[in-house]
Coordinates of C-alpha atoms in Angstrom, one line a residue:
Chain A
R1 CA 14.2 30.7 9.8
A2 CA 15.6 28.8 12.7
E3 CA 12.2 28.9 14.3
G4 CA 10.6 27.5 11.2
M5 CA 13.0 24.6 11.1
A6 CA 12.5 24.0 14.9
G7 CA 8.7 23.9 14.3
A8 CA 9.0 21.6 11.4
G9 CA 11.4 19.3 13.4
A10 CA 9.0 19.2 16.3
A11 CA 6.0 18.4 14.0
L12 CA 8.0 15.6 12.3
L13 CA 9.1 14.2 15.7
G14 CA 5.6 14.3 17.0
G15 CA 4.3 12.5 13.9
L16 CA 7.0 9.9 14.2
L17 CA 6.5 9.2 17.9
A18 CA 2.8 8.9 17.5
R19 CA 3.1 6.4 14.7
L20 CA 5.7 4.3 16.5
A21 CA 3.5 4.2 19.5
L22 CA 0.6 2.9 17.3
V23 CA 2.9 0.3 15.7
L24 CA 3.9 -1.0 19.2
Y25 CA 0.3 -0.9 20.4
G26 CA -0.6 -2.9 17.2
L27 CA 1.9 -5.6 18.1
H28 CA 0.2 -5.9 21.6
Q29 CA -3.4 -5.9 20.3
D30 CA -2.5 -8.6 17.7
R31 CA -1.4 -10.9 20.4
A32 CA -3.9 -10.1 23.1
M33 CA -7.3 -9.4 21.6
R34 CA -9.7 -11.1 19.2
V35 CA -9.9 -8.2 16.8
R36 CA -6.5 -7.8 15.2
Y37 CA -5.0 -4.3 14.8
T38 CA -3.0 -5.1 11.8
D39 CA -4.9 -5.1 8.5
V40 CA -5.4 -8.3 6.6
D41 CA -3.5 -6.7 3.6
Y42 CA -0.3 -6.6 5.7
R43 CA -0.5 -10.4 6.1
V44 CA -1.0 -10.6 2.3
F45 CA 2.1 -8.4 1.7
T46 CA 4.2 -10.5 4.1
D47 CA 3.2 -13.8 2.6
A48 CA 3.8 -12.5 -0.9
A49 CA 7.3 -11.2 0.2
R50 CA 8.0 -14.7 1.6
L51 CA 7.1 -16.2 -1.7
V52 CA 9.4 -13.8 -3.5
T53 CA 12.3 -14.8 -1.2
E54 CA 11.6 -18.4 -2.2
G55 CA 12.0 -17.3 -5.8
R56 CA 8.3 -17.8 -6.6
S57 CA 5.6 -15.4 -7.9
P58 CA 3.9 -13.2 -5.3
Y59 CA 0.6 -13.8 -7.1
R60 CA 0.6 -17.4 -5.7
R61 CA -0.7 -15.7 -2.6
A62 CA -4.5 -15.3 -2.9
T63 CA -5.8 -11.7 -2.9
Y64 CA -2.3 -10.2 -3.6
R65 CA -3.4 -7.5 -6.0
Y66 CA -0.6 -5.1 -6.0
T67 CA 2.7 -4.4 -7.8
P68 CA 5.5 -6.9 -7.4
L69 CA 7.6 -4.0 -6.3
L70 CA 5.8 -3.9 -3.0
A71 CA 6.5 -7.6 -2.3
W72 CA 10.2 -7.0 -3.2
L73 CA 10.4 -3.9 -0.9
L74 CA 8.9 -5.9 2.0
T75 CA 11.3 -8.9 1.7
P76 CA 13.1 -7.6 4.9
N77 CA 9.8 -8.6 6.6
V78 CA 10.9 -12.1 6.2
F79 CA 14.7 -11.6 6.9
L80 CA 14.6 -9.1 9.7
A81 CA 11.3 -8.5 11.5
E82 CA 7.7 -8.6 10.4
A83 CA 7.2 -5.0 11.5
F84 CA 9.8 -3.7 8.9
G85 CA 7.0 -2.9 6.4
K86 CA 5.1 -0.8 8.9
L87 CA 8.2 1.2 9.7
L88 CA 8.8 1.7 6.0
F89 CA 5.2 3.0 5.6
V90 CA 5.7 5.3 8.6
A91 CA 8.9 6.6 6.9
G92 CA 6.9 7.1 3.7
D93 CA 4.4 9.2 5.8
L94 CA 7.1 11.4 7.1
A95 CA 8.7 11.8 3.7
A96 CA 5.3 12.8 2.2
A97 CA 5.0 15.4 5.0
V98 CA 8.4 16.8 4.0
V99 CA 7.5 17.0 0.3
A100 CA 4.2 18.7 1.1
Y101 CA 6.0 21.2 3.3
R102 CA 8.5 22.0 0.5
A103 CA 5.7 22.3 -2.0
L104 CA 3.8 24.7 0.2
R105 CA 6.9 26.8 0.7
R106 CA 7.3 26.9 -3.1
R107 CA 3.7 28.1 -3.5
G108 CA 4.6 31.1 -1.3
A109 CA 3.4 30.0 2.1
A110 CA 5.3 31.2 5.2
A111 CA 7.3 28.6 7.1
G112 CA 5.1 28.7 10.2
R113 CA 1.9 28.4 8.2
A114 CA 3.2 25.6 6.0
C115 CA 4.4 23.7 9.0
G116 CA 1.0 24.1 10.7
C117 CA -0.9 22.8 7.7
C118 CA 1.3 19.8 7.3
A119 CA 1.1 19.0 11.0
A120 CA -2.6 19.4 11.4
A121 CA -3.8 17.7 8.2
W122 CA -1.2 14.9 7.9
L123 CA 1.4 14.4 10.6
L124 CA -0.9 14.6 13.6
N125 CA -4.1 13.4 11.8
P126 CA -5.1 10.1 13.3
L127 CA -6.4 8.6 10.1
P128 CA -3.0 8.5 8.1
M129 CA -1.4 7.4 11.4
A130 CA -3.8 4.5 11.7
V131 CA -3.6 3.5 8.1
S132 CA 0.2 3.3 8.0
S133 CA 0.6 1.7 11.4
R134 CA -2.0 -1.0 10.4
G135 CA 0.3 -1.9 7.5
N136 CA -1.4 -0.4 4.5
A137 CA 0.9 0.9 1.7
E138 CA -1.0 4.1 0.9
A139 CA 1.8 6.2 2.2
L140 CA 4.1 5.2 -0.6
V141 CA 1.6 6.2 -3.3
A142 CA 0.8 9.5 -1.4
L143 CA 4.6 10.2 -1.4
L144 CA 4.8 9.6 -5.2
V145 CA 1.7 11.7 -5.9
L146 CA 3.0 14.6 -3.8
A147 CA 6.4 14.3 -5.5
T148 CA 4.7 14.5 -8.9
L149 CA 2.9 17.7 -8.0
Y150 CA 6.0 19.2 -6.5
W151 CA 8.1 18.6 -9.6
V152 CA 5.3 19.9 -11.9
Q153 CA 5.2 23.0 -9.8
A154 CA 9.0 23.3 -9.9
G155 CA 9.1 23.0 -13.6
S156 CA 10.9 19.6 -13.9
V157 CA 8.4 17.9 -16.1
G158 CA 10.6 14.8 -16.6
K159 CA 11.1 14.0 -12.9
A160 CA 7.4 14.6 -12.4
A161 CA 6.5 12.2 -15.2
V162 CA 8.8 9.5 -13.7
C163 CA 7.1 9.8 -10.3
Y164 CA 3.7 9.8 -12.0
G165 CA 4.5 6.7 -13.9
L166 CA 5.5 4.9 -10.7
A167 CA 2.5 6.1 -8.9
V168 CA 0.1 4.8 -11.6
H169 CA 1.9 1.5 -11.6
M170 CA 1.4 1.2 -7.8
K171 CA -2.2 2.3 -7.8
I172 CA -4.5 3.0 -10.7
Y173 CA -6.3 6.0 -9.3
P174 CA -3.6 8.6 -10.1
L175 CA -4.5 8.0 -13.7
T176 CA -7.3 10.5 -13.2
Y177 CA -4.7 13.2 -12.6
A178 CA -3.7 13.0 -16.2
L179 CA -6.3 15.6 -17.2
P180 CA -5.6 18.1 -14.5
I181 CA -1.9 17.8 -15.1
A182 CA -2.3 18.2 -18.8
L183 CA -4.6 21.2 -18.4
H184 CA -2.2 22.8 -16.0
L185 CA 1.0 22.2 -18.1
R186 CA -0.6 23.7 -21.1
S187 CA -1.7 26.8 -19.3
R188 CA 1.4 27.7 -17.4
P189 CA 2.4 31.4 -17.8
G190 CA 5.0 31.9 -20.4
R191 CA 4.7 28.4 -21.9
G192 CA 2.4 27.5 -24.8
E193 CA 0.0 30.3 -24.1
G194 CA -2.6 30.0 -26.8
A195 CA -5.0 32.4 -28.3
M196 CA -7.3 31.3 -25.4
D197 CA -5.7 33.8 -23.0
A198 CA -4.8 36.5 -25.5
G199 CA -8.4 36.9 -26.7
G200 CA -9.7 38.1 -23.3
D201 CA -12.3 40.5 -24.5
K202 CA -13.5 38.0 -27.1
T203 CA -14.4 35.3 -24.6
A204 CA -17.9 36.6 -24.3
K205 CA -18.6 35.9 -27.9
F206 CA -17.4 32.3 -27.8
T207 CA -20.0 29.8 -26.8
F208 CA -19.2 27.4 -24.0
M209 CA -18.7 24.5 -26.4
A210 CA -16.3 26.5 -28.6
R211 CA -14.3 27.3 -25.5
L212 CA -14.2 23.7 -24.4
W213 CA -13.0 22.6 -27.8
H214 CA -10.3 25.3 -27.9
L215 CA -9.1 24.1 -24.4
F216 CA -8.6 20.6 -25.5
V217 CA -7.1 21.3 -28.9
K218 CA -4.5 23.6 -27.4
M219 CA -3.7 20.8 -24.9
L220 CA -0.8 19.4 -26.8
N221 CA 2.2 21.5 -26.1
R222 CA 5.8 20.5 -25.5
D223 CA 5.4 20.0 -21.8
V224 CA 2.4 17.8 -22.1
L225 CA 3.9 15.7 -24.7
L226 CA 7.1 15.3 -22.7
F227 CA 5.1 14.4 -19.6
G228 CA 3.0 11.9 -21.5
T229 CA 5.9 10.2 -23.2
V230 CA 8.1 9.8 -20.1
A231 CA 5.2 8.7 -17.8
G232 CA 4.0 6.3 -20.5
S233 CA 7.5 4.9 -21.0
V234 CA 8.0 4.3 -17.3
L235 CA 4.7 2.6 -17.0
A236 CA 5.2 0.5 -20.1
A237 CA 8.7 -0.5 -19.0
L238 CA 7.6 -1.7 -15.6
T239 CA 4.6 -3.5 -17.1
V240 CA 6.7 -5.3 -19.7
A241 CA 9.4 -6.2 -17.2
F242 CA 6.9 -7.7 -14.7
Y243 CA 4.9 -9.4 -17.4
H244 CA 8.1 -11.0 -18.5
L245 CA 8.7 -12.2 -15.0
Y246 CA 5.3 -13.2 -13.8
G247 CA 3.2 -13.5 -16.9
W248 CA -0.6 -13.0 -17.3
E249 CA -1.2 -13.3 -13.5
F250 CA 0.6 -10.0 -13.0
L251 CA -1.7 -8.2 -15.5
E252 CA -4.8 -9.8 -14.1
H253 CA -4.2 -9.1 -10.4
A254 CA -2.3 -5.9 -10.5
Y255 CA -4.3 -4.0 -13.2
L256 CA -7.4 -5.7 -14.5
Y257 CA -8.9 -6.7 -11.1
H258 CA -9.0 -3.0 -10.1
L259 CA -10.7 -1.9 -13.2
T260 CA -13.4 -4.5 -13.1
R261 CA -13.8 -4.8 -9.4
R262 CA -17.2 -5.4 -8.0
D263 CA -17.2 -5.8 -4.3
I264 CA -20.6 -6.5 -2.9
R265 CA -19.3 -6.8 0.7
H266 CA -20.1 -3.9 3.0
N267 CA -18.0 -0.7 2.6
F268 CA -18.5 3.0 2.9
S269 CA -19.7 3.4 -0.7
P270 CA -23.4 4.6 -1.0
Y271 CA -23.8 2.1 -3.8
F272 CA -22.9 -1.0 -1.8
Y273 CA -26.4 -2.2 -0.8
M274 CA -27.8 -1.5 -4.2
L275 CA -25.0 -3.5 -5.9
Y276 CA -25.3 -6.3 -3.4
L277 CA -29.1 -6.7 -3.9
T278 CA -28.9 -6.5 -7.7
A279 CA -25.6 -8.5 -8.1
E280 CA -27.3 -11.3 -10.1
S281 CA -30.2 -9.4 -11.7
K282 CA -30.4 -8.2 -15.3
W283 CA -30.1 -4.6 -14.1
S284 CA -26.6 -5.1 -12.7
F285 CA -24.7 -3.7 -15.6
A286 CA -27.0 -0.7 -16.1
L287 CA -26.9 0.2 -12.5
G288 CA -23.1 -0.1 -12.5
L289 CA -23.0 2.3 -15.3
A290 CA -25.5 4.6 -13.6
A291 CA -23.1 4.7 -10.7
F292 CA -20.1 5.5 -12.9
L293 CA -21.6 8.4 -14.9
P294 CA -21.9 11.0 -12.0
Q295 CA -18.4 10.3 -11.0
L296 CA -17.1 10.8 -14.6
L297 CA -19.2 14.0 -15.2
L298 CA -18.1 15.5 -11.9
L299 CA -14.4 14.8 -12.5
L300 CA -14.6 16.4 -16.0
V301 CA -16.4 19.5 -14.9
V302 CA -14.2 20.0 -11.8
S303 CA -11.0 19.5 -13.9
I304 CA -12.0 22.2 -16.3
A305 CA -13.3 24.6 -13.6
F306 CA -10.2 24.5 -11.4
Y307 CA -7.3 23.7 -13.7
R308 CA -5.3 26.7 -12.8
D309 CA -4.4 25.5 -9.3
L310 CA -3.1 21.9 -9.8
A311 CA -3.0 20.9 -6.1
F312 CA -6.6 22.1 -5.5
N313 CA -7.7 20.4 -8.7
C314 CA -6.1 17.1 -7.8
F315 CA -7.5 17.3 -4.3
L316 CA -11.1 17.8 -5.5
H317 CA -10.6 15.1 -8.1
T318 CA -9.6 12.5 -5.6
T319 CA -12.2 13.6 -3.1
I320 CA -15.0 13.2 -5.7
F321 CA -13.5 10.0 -7.0
V322 CA -13.4 8.4 -3.6
T323 CA -16.8 9.7 -2.5
F324 CA -18.7 8.5 -5.6
N325 CA -16.8 5.3 -6.1
K326 CA -18.5 1.9 -6.1
V327 CA -16.1 0.7 -3.4
C328 CA -14.7 2.8 -0.6
T329 CA -12.7 1.8 2.4
S330 CA -11.0 4.1 4.9
Q331 CA -7.6 3.6 3.3
Y332 CA -8.9 5.6 0.3
F333 CA -9.3 8.7 2.5
V334 CA -5.5 8.9 2.7
W335 CA -5.5 9.5 -1.1
Y336 CA -7.0 13.0 -0.7
L337 CA -5.8 13.7 2.9
C338 CA -2.2 13.8 1.6
L339 CA -3.2 16.7 -0.6
L340 CA -5.0 18.6 2.1
P341 CA -1.9 20.4 3.5
L342 CA -1.3 21.8 0.0
V343 CA -4.8 23.3 -0.3
M344 CA -5.4 24.4 3.2
P345 CA -3.9 27.9 2.8
S346 CA -6.2 28.5 -0.1
I347 CA -9.4 27.7 1.8
K348 CA -10.5 30.6 3.7
M349 CA -12.8 29.2 6.3
S350 CA -13.3 30.1 9.9
W351 CA -11.9 27.7 12.5
R352 CA -15.4 27.0 13.8
R353 CA -16.7 26.0 10.4
G354 CA -13.6 23.8 9.6
V355 CA -13.9 22.0 12.9
L356 CA -17.6 21.5 12.5
L357 CA -17.1 19.9 9.0
L358 CA -14.4 17.7 10.4
F359 CA -16.6 16.7 13.3
L360 CA -19.4 15.9 10.8
W361 CA -17.0 13.8 8.7
F362 CA -16.0 11.7 11.7
I363 CA -19.6 11.4 12.9
G364 CA -20.5 10.1 9.5
Q365 CA -17.9 7.4 9.7
G366 CA -18.8 6.5 13.2
L367 CA -22.5 6.1 12.2
W368 CA -21.4 3.6 9.5
L369 CA -18.9 1.7 11.6
A370 CA -21.3 0.9 14.4
P371 CA -23.8 -1.2 12.4
A372 CA -20.9 -2.6 10.3
Y373 CA -19.3 -3.9 13.5
F374 CA -22.6 -5.5 14.6
L375 CA -22.9 -7.2 11.2
E376 CA -19.4 -8.4 10.8
F377 CA -18.6 -9.6 14.3
N378 CA -21.9 -10.3 15.9
G379 CA -24.0 -11.4 13.0
Y380 CA -26.9 -9.0 13.4
N381 CA -28.8 -8.0 10.2
T382 CA -28.0 -4.3 10.1
F383 CA -27.9 -3.9 6.3
L384 CA -30.5 -1.2 6.2
F385 CA -28.6 0.8 8.8
I386 CA -25.3 0.4 7.0
W387 CA -27.0 1.5 3.7
L388 CA -28.6 4.6 5.3
A389 CA -25.3 5.5 7.0
G390 CA -23.6 5.2 3.7
L391 CA -26.0 7.6 2.1
L392 CA -25.6 10.0 5.0
F393 CA -21.9 9.8 4.7
L394 CA -22.2 10.7 1.0
L395 CA -24.3 13.7 1.9
I396 CA -21.8 14.8 4.5
N397 CA -18.9 14.4 2.0
S398 CA -20.8 16.4 -0.6
L399 CA -21.5 19.1 1.8
I400 CA -17.8 19.3 2.8
I401 CA -16.8 19.4 -0.9
V402 CA -19.3 22.2 -1.6
Q403 CA -18.0 24.2 1.4
I404 CA -14.4 23.8 0.3
I405 CA -15.2 24.9 -3.2
S406 CA -17.1 28.0 -2.0
H407 CA -14.4 29.0 0.4
Y408 CA -11.6 28.6 -2.0
Q409 CA -9.6 31.7 -3.1
T410 CA -7.3 31.8 -6.1
E411 CA -3.5 31.5 -5.7
A412 CA -2.9 35.2 -6.6
Q413 CA -5.1 36.4 -3.8
V414 CA -3.6 33.9 -1.4
A415 CA 0.1 34.7 -2.3
K416 CA -0.6 38.4 -1.9
K417 CA -2.2 37.8 1.5
L418 CA 0.5 35.4 2.7
K419 CA 3.3 37.8 1.8
Q420 CA 1.7 40.3 4.1
W421 CA 2.3 37.9 7.1
Chain B
Q1 CA -1.1 -28.5 11.5
A2 CA -4.0 -27.8 9.1
V3 CA -4.4 -28.7 5.5
L4 CA -7.0 -27.1 3.3
T5 CA -8.3 -28.6 0.1
P6 CA -8.3 -27.0 -2.4
D7 CA -5.3 -24.9 -1.4
V8 CA -6.1 -22.0 -3.6
I9 CA -9.3 -20.4 -2.4
D10 CA -11.0 -17.2 -3.4
V11 CA -11.7 -15.8 0.0
E12 CA -13.8 -12.9 -1.3
A13 CA -16.2 -14.8 -3.5
P14 CA -19.9 -14.8 -2.4
E15 CA -21.3 -18.2 -1.3
Y16 CA -23.0 -19.1 -4.5
L17 CA -19.7 -18.7 -6.4
A18 CA -17.5 -20.5 -3.9
R19 CA -16.4 -24.1 -3.9
D20 CA -16.7 -26.6 -1.1
L21 CA -13.8 -26.8 1.3
L22 CA -12.2 -29.7 3.0
L23 CA -10.2 -29.0 6.2
L24 CA -7.9 -31.5 7.7
L25 CA -6.6 -30.8 11.2
F26 CA -3.8 -32.9 12.5
L27 CA -4.0 -33.1 16.3
E28 CA -1.6 -34.1 19.0
P29 CA -2.8 -35.3 22.4
D30 CA -3.5 -32.6 24.9
A31 CA -0.5 -32.1 27.3
R32 CA -2.6 -32.7 30.4
C33 CA -4.7 -35.6 29.1
S34 CA -3.3 -38.3 26.8
R35 CA -6.7 -39.3 25.4
C36 CA -7.9 -35.7 24.8
F37 CA -7.5 -33.8 21.6
R38 CA -8.4 -30.2 21.3
A39 CA -8.9 -27.9 18.3
A40 CA -10.6 -24.5 17.8
V41 CA -11.6 -23.4 14.3
P42 CA -12.6 -19.8 13.5
V43 CA -15.4 -19.6 11.0
H44 CA -16.0 -16.6 8.8
A45 CA -19.1 -16.7 6.7
R46 CA -19.3 -15.6 3.1
Y47 CA -21.9 -13.2 1.7
H48 CA -25.0 -15.2 0.7
R49 CA -27.6 -14.3 -1.9
P50 CA -30.2 -11.8 -0.8
A51 CA -33.3 -13.6 0.3
E52 CA -37.0 -13.0 0.2
G53 CA -39.0 -13.0 3.3
T54 CA -36.3 -14.0 5.7
E55 CA -33.4 -12.0 7.1
E56 CA -31.0 -14.9 7.4
A57 CA -29.5 -17.7 5.4
V58 CA -28.8 -20.9 7.3
V59 CA -25.6 -22.9 6.8
V60 CA -25.3 -26.3 8.3
L61 CA -22.0 -27.2 9.7
Q62 CA -21.8 -31.0 9.9
S63 CA -20.0 -32.7 12.7
P64 CA -16.4 -33.4 11.9
E65 CA -15.2 -36.8 11.1
V66 CA -12.6 -38.2 13.5
L67 CA -9.9 -40.3 12.0
L68 CA -7.3 -42.2 13.9
C69 CA -3.8 -42.5 12.4
C70 CA -2.0 -45.7 12.4
C71 CA 1.4 -44.3 11.9
H72 CA 4.8 -44.6 13.6
S73 CA 4.3 -45.0 17.3
H74 CA 0.6 -44.2 17.5
L75 CA -0.8 -47.7 17.3
S76 CA -4.0 -48.7 19.0
A77 CA -6.5 -51.5 19.0
E78 CA -8.4 -50.1 16.0
C79 CA -5.3 -50.4 13.8
W80 CA -5.7 -54.2 13.6
E81 CA -8.7 -53.6 11.3
P82 CA -8.2 -52.9 7.6
A83 CA -7.5 -49.3 6.8
E84 CA -10.5 -47.3 5.5
V85 CA -9.2 -43.9 4.6
D86 CA -6.1 -42.9 2.6
T87 CA -5.0 -39.5 3.7
P88 CA -1.6 -37.8 3.8
C89 CA 0.5 -38.3 6.9
P90 CA 0.8 -35.4 9.2
S91 CA 4.6 -35.0 8.9
D92 CA 5.1 -36.2 5.3
N93 CA 2.5 -35.0 2.8
T94 CA 3.6 -37.4 0.0
S95 CA 3.2 -40.9 1.3
P96 CA -0.3 -41.9 2.5
C97 CA -0.8 -43.2 6.0
Q98 CA -3.5 -45.4 7.2
W99 CA -6.4 -43.8 8.9
H100 CA -9.3 -45.4 10.6
S101 CA -12.5 -43.7 11.2
T102 CA -13.7 -44.0 14.7
T103 CA -17.2 -43.9 16.0
H104 CA -17.9 -41.0 18.3
R105 CA -20.9 -39.3 19.8
P106 CA -21.0 -35.6 18.7
A107 CA -22.1 -33.1 21.3
Y108 CA -24.5 -31.6 18.7
E109 CA -25.8 -33.4 15.7
E110 CA -25.2 -30.5 13.4
S111 CA -24.3 -26.9 14.1
M112 CA -26.3 -24.1 12.3
L113 CA -24.8 -20.9 11.3
R114 CA -27.2 -18.0 10.7
V115 CA -25.8 -15.6 8.2
P116 CA -27.5 -12.2 7.8
V117 CA -28.5 -11.4 4.2
G118 CA -30.0 -8.5 2.4
L119 CA -33.7 -8.5 1.6
R120 CA -34.9 -8.6 -1.9
E121 CA -38.0 -6.7 -1.0
H122 CA -35.8 -3.6 -0.4
S123 CA -34.3 -3.6 -4.0
S124 CA -36.6 -1.0 -5.6
L125 CA -36.5 1.3 -2.6
V126 CA -32.7 1.0 -2.2
C127 CA -32.0 1.6 -5.9
A128 CA -34.3 4.5 -6.2
L129 CA -33.2 6.3 -3.0
T130 CA -29.5 5.6 -3.7
L131 CA -29.6 7.0 -7.2
L132 CA -31.7 9.9 -6.1
T133 CA -29.2 10.8 -3.4
T134 CA -26.2 10.5 -5.6
G135 CA -28.0 12.5 -8.2
L136 CA -28.7 15.2 -5.7
C137 CA -25.2 15.3 -4.4
S138 CA -23.7 15.4 -7.9
G139 CA -26.0 18.3 -8.6
L140 CA -24.9 20.2 -5.6
I141 CA -21.2 19.8 -6.4
L142 CA -21.8 20.6 -10.1
A143 CA -23.7 23.8 -9.1
A144 CA -20.8 24.8 -6.8
A145 CA -18.2 24.1 -9.4
C146 CA -20.1 26.1 -12.0
K147 CA -20.6 29.0 -9.7
Y148 CA -17.1 29.3 -8.2
G149 CA -15.0 27.8 -11.0
H150 CA -13.0 29.7 -13.6
F151 CA -14.1 28.5 -16.9
S152 CA -11.9 30.9 -18.9

């Protein structure tokens, strides 16, 4: 046990030192080079926090499209030092790693294995490091999402619902977890087990549609209702309170913008060039819908196929959501990377295959970033290259998802194997 | 010091939905040369409409107008003439100061910014190939989910 703690401590320390080093390097690059290290969003947060300290609405700052809580949390940026926010996000990163570790231990993973997964996929992964040290607030949402999954697994539906309500308030995407969580809560052993599971030998007689119907009708048990009520109340309370403080601006920027967002500027999404070229044509709406339908269908099918393992379900959910979204920036990858430590033990893949897939993923990004750099900073017309790179990245991501699904083993098999360690 | 009019700008809007900007730069004389004034302005282009037949959109940046302020201790010969422009003072944004426009010879008559844009001719190919690829990828993932998922 002492060894496990030492290992965890070392991993945390390593993650902390690496992130601090990046924050310091960021301070240097901001001063010295033309391309700034700190993300534009961080400037927006700081300016909004300054407005809050002056007693005004953070939405006076253009492009501030987040919860007022973030501006409030970052007010020490104004009083103490501008790097406070980055340090807060680094702390959020580390806290997320701790929650992931404890969730893994709860699922039955051995200490060494859990520590290794957290370290490899999150603490020592350059992408979350870069995202937090550049000043993006994704770490806070990742922490809330991991906490929600941890509490659901531990059986504290109320606490999970509070974390979930907060997470949805901060970013809209956790809303998609409602279906996996509901399906998981209704199917937990010993709780609300419906005739679904009892009629094992009758399943062959039921048609697929009948089974689907049964699944959704049996959805509403006590846990699901409790979760829904508490999460809904937290979200409603926050919304009402901030609407009272900041008015319509808050609703427009914090919520509505994200739901109707159409960004035609270049990003990782495969749909970017198509939406840019057709932005003003009569097909714009139809194409937007055509882009939304695969995402929706995949999310539904995947939720139903893998509802038994909540962490894996949510991981697949987020990966598919981000990959098929109309807008995709590198911050979004943190949304599913935070869940990767939880699912790593369940994916039985050889080291070579895993490393190859990871390598392909980075190559895909690199092939996109190169023409994008030439477009944005040197003014070359590289739109076709960016578009093709986006399609390639989509193919690579889909391949990785398919590989993960095909190498996934159920919890029961995994728990049995892990106990043999 | 710089003042932008209007002060609330949608920085993400494409060019055809954006409004004109007026930028006022208040300059102090250079430390080494009392009659020299220096300023450097970074320019970031917006997204323009996709074009037909050409890969670039051209934006003309007109030469800036140089105004001399007749305020406080900065008086010069031009100030004896009647004031032409009413613009806020550099230190105090409420009361207007007197500004005189000076004649000057610009180094370039106008600067041209070439902004890369998408090509409309690509529309059909891009839409078709994009939707085909996303369809293919969704199909692959659906097949995997149906094969390995537990639907009971």
